[in-house]
Each structure stands twice: as structure tokens, then as C-alpha cells.
PDB file of C-alpha atoms in Angstrom:
ATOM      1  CA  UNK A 833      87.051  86.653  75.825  1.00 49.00           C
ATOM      2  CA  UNK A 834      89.411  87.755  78.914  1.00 55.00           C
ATOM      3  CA  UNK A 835      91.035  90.911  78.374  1.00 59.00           C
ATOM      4  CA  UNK A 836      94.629  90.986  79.572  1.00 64.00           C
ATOM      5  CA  UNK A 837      95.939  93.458  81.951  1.00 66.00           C
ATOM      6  CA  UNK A 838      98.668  95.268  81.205  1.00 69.00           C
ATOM      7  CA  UNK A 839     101.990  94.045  82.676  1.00 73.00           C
ATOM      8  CA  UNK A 840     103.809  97.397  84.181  1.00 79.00           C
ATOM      9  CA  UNK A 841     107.396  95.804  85.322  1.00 82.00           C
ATOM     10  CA  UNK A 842     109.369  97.055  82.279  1.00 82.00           C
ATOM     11  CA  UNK A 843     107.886 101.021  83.400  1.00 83.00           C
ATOM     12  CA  UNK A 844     108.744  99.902  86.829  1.00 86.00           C
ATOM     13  CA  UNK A 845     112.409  98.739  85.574  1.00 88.00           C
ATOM     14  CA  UNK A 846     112.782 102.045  83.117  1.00 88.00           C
ATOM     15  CA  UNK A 847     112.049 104.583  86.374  1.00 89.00           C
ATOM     16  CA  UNK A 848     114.917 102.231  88.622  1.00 90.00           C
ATOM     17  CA  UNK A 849     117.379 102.586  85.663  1.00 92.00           C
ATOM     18  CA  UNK A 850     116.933 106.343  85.450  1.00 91.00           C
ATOM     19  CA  UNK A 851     117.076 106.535  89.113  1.00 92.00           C
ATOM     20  CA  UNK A 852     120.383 104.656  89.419  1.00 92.00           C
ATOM     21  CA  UNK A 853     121.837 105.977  86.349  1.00 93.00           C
ATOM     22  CA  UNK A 854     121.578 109.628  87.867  1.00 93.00           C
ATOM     23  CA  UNK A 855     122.742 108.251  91.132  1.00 93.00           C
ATOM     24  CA  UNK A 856     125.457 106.739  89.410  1.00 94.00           C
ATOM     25  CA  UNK A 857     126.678 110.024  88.201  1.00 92.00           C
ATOM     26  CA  UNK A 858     125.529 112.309  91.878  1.00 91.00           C
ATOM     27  CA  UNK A 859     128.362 109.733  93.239  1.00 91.00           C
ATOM     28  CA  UNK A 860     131.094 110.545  90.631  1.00 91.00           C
ATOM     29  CA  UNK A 861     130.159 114.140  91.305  1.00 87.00           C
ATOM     30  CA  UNK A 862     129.493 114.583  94.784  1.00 86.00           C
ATOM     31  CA  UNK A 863     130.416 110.929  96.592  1.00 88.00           C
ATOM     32  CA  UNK A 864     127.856 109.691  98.583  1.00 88.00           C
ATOM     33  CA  UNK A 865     125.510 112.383 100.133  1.00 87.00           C
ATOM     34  CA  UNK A 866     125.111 112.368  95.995  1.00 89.00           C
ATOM     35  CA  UNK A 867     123.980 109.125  95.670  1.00 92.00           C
ATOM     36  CA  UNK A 868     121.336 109.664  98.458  1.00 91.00           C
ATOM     37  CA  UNK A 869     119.646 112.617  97.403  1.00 91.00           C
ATOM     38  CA  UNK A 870     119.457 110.583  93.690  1.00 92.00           C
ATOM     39  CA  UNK A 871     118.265 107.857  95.305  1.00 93.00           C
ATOM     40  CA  UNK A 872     115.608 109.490  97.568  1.00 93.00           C
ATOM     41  CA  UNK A 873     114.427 111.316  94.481  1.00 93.00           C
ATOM     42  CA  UNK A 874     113.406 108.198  92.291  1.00 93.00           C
ATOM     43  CA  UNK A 875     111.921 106.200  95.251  1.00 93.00           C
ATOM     44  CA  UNK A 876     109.926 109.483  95.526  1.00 95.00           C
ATOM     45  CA  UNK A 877     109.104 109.141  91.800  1.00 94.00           C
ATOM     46  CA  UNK A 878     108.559 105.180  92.363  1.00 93.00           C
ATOM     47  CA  UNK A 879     106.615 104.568  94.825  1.00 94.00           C
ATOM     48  CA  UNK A 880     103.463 106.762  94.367  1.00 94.00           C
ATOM     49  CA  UNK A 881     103.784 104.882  90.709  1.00 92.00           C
ATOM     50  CA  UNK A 882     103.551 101.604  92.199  1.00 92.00           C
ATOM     51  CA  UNK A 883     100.485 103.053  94.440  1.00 93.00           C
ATOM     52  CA  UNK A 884      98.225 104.233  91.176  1.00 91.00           C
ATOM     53  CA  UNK A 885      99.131 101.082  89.007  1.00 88.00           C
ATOM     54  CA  UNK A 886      98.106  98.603  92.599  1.00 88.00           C
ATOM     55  CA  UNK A 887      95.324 100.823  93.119  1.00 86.00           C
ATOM     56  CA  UNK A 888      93.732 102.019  89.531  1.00 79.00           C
ATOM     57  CA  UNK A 889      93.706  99.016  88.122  1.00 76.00           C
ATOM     58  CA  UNK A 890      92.270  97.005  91.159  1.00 72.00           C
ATOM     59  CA  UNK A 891      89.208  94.677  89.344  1.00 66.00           C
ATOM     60  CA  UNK A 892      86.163  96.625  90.804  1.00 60.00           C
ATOM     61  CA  UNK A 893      82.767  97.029  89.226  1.00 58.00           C
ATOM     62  CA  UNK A 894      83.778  94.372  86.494  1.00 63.00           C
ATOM     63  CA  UNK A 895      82.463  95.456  83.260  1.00 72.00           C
ATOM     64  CA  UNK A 896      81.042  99.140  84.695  1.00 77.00           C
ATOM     65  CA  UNK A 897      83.084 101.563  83.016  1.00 79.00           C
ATOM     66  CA  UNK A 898      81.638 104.469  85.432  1.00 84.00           C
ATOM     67  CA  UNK A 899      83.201 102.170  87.907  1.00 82.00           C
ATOM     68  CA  UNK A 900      86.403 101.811  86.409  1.00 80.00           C
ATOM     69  CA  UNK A 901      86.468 105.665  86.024  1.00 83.00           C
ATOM     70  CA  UNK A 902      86.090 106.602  89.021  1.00 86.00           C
ATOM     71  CA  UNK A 903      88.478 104.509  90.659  1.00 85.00           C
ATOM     72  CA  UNK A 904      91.527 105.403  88.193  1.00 86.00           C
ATOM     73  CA  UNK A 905      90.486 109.324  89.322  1.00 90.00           C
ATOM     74  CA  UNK A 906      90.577 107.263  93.317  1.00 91.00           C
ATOM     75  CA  UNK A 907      94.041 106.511  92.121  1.00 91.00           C
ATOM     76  CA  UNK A 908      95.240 109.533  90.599  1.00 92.00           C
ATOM     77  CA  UNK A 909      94.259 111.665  93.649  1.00 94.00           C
ATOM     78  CA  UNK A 910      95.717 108.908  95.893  1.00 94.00           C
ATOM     79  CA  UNK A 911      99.134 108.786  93.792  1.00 94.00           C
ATOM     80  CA  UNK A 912      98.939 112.990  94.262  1.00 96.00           C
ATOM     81  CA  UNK A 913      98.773 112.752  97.759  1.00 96.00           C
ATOM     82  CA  UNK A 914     101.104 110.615  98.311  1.00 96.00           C
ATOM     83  CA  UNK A 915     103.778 111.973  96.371  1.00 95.00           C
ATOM     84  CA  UNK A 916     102.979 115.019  98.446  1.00 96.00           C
ATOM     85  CA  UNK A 917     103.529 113.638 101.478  1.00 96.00           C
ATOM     86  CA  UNK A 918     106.625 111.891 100.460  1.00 95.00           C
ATOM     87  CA  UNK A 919     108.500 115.123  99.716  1.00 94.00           C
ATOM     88  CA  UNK A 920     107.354 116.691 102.981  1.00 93.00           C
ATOM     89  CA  UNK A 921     108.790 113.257 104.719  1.00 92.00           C
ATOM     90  CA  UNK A 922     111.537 113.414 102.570  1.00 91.00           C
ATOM     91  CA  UNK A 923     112.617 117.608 103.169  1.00 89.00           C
ATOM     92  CA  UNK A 924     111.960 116.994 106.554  1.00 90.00           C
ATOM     93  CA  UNK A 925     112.912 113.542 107.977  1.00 87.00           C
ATOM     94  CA  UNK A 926     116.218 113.229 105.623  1.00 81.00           C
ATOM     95  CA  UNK A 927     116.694 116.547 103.804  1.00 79.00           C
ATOM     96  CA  UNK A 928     118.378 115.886 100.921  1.00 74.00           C
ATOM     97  CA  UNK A 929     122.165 116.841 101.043  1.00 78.00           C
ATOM     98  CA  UNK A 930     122.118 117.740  96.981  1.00 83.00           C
ATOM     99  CA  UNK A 931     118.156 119.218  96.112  1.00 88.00           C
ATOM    100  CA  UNK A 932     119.766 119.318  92.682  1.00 89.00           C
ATOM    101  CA  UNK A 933     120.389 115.319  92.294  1.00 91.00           C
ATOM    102  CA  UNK A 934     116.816 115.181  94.207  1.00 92.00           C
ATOM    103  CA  UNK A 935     115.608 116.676  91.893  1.00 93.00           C
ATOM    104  CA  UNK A 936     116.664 115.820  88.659  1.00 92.00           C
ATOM    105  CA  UNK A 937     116.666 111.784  89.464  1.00 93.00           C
ATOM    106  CA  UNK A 938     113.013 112.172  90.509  1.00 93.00           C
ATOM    107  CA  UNK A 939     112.252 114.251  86.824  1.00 93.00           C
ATOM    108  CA  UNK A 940     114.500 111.627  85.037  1.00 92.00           C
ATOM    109  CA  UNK A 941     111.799 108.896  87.055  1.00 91.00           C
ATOM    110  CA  UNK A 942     108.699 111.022  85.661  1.00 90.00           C
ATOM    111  CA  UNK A 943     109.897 110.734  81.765  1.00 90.00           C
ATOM    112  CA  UNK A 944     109.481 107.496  81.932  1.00 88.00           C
ATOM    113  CA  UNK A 945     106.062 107.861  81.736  1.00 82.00           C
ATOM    114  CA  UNK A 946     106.673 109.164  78.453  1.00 84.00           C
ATOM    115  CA  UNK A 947     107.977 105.900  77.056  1.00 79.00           C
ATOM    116  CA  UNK A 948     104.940 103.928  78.512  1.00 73.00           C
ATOM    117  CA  UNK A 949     102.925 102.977  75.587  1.00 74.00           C
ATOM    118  CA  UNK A 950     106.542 101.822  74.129  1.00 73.00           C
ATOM    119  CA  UNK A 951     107.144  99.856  77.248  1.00 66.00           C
ATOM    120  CA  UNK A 952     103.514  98.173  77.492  1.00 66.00           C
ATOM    121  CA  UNK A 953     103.334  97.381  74.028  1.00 68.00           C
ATOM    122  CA  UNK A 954     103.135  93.962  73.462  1.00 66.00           C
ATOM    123  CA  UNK A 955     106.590  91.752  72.144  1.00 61.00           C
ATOM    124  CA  UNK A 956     106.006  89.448  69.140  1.00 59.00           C
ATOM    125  CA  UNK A 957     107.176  86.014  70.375  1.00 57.00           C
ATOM    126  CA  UNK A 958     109.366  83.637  68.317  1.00 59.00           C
ATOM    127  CA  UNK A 959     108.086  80.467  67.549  1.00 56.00           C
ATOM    128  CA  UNK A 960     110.747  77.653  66.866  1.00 55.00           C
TER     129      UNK A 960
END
């Protein structure tokens, strides 16, 4: 029996709402230098995300648990580095007009880690 592999688009979906929904409200605040510093913050969130879920759970060593071990810790260090590197890009390349939006959009992205098992869980369908 196949084991199915998680499907991660509904954490992937939860960290873009927070993002935007804090962007939403750094442009009522502060207009649009706001919005970028929100926005800049969640991608920052986002992306190394993306990274450790393409990378950890990459099919390698098939049934080898030491295998499958080592390459979540592969991704976890991976996902650390580049998150890392993203904030020096970002503080350097684009500083961020509003560190506070930065800030709390890319904290409001890393809570919804918190509501992973919720969002993994699988959905009963209905049958008709």
C-alpha cells in the first residue's frame, strides 16, 4: 500500500492570506511603502517554506528512514539559510520603508505553521 504525501497548498494559501491581510492594513496605515514592507515580509516567510516542503520531502532512499532523516535535517538547514540570506537581500537590496509591517507580516506568515496539522488533515468527502 502507497502512502500518500501530504498536500501543503492550503499552508501555502494560509501564509499568502496572512501576508496580504497585514498588507492590507500597512496600506490603510501607511499607503504604499506599507504594503511593500508587508509584502516583502511574507515572501520572506514564503519562500524558504516552499524550499523545505520541495526539498524535505523529495522521494530519496525510499523506505530508509535514516535516509529520510537526514534529508528533512538537509532541508531544515537549507530553509535556515535561506531565510538568512533573504533578510540580508531584503535590508540591503530594498530596505524596507516600515521594519514594523516587515516584521509583523513575516511573524503573522510563521503562525501558520501553527495551524498545520489543522490544515493537512484530511477532509471527509461527500458521497451523493
Amino acid at each position: 500500500m502507497r502512502r500518500r504525501r501530504p498536500d501543503f497548498t492550503r499552508l501555502f494559501l494560509a501564509q499568502g492570506f496572512a501576508t496580504l491581510l497585514v498588507a492590507l492594513l500597512a496600506g490603510l496605515r501607511h499607503g504604499h511603502e506599507g504594503v511593500l514592507s508587508a509584502l516583502l515580509g511574507g515572501l520572506v516567510s514564503l519562500l524558504p517554506t516552499l524550499y523545505f516542503v520541495w526539498r524535505g520531502l523529495r522521494v530519496r532512499g525510499g523506505r530508509d528512514p535514516r535516509l529520510s532523516v537526514m534529508n528533512l535535517y538537509q532541508a531544515a538547514a537549507g530553509k535556515f539559510g535561506l531565510t538568512v540570506a533573504l533578510f540580508v537581500i531584503v535590508f540591503i537590496a530594498v530596505p524596507p520603508s516600515n521594519p514594523a509591517f516587515f516584521f509583523v507580516a513575516y511573524v503573522a506568515a510563521q503562525f501558520m505553521h501553527w495551524l498545520t496539522p489543522w490544515l493537512l488533515r484530511e477532509r471527509p468527502t461527500q458521497r451523493t
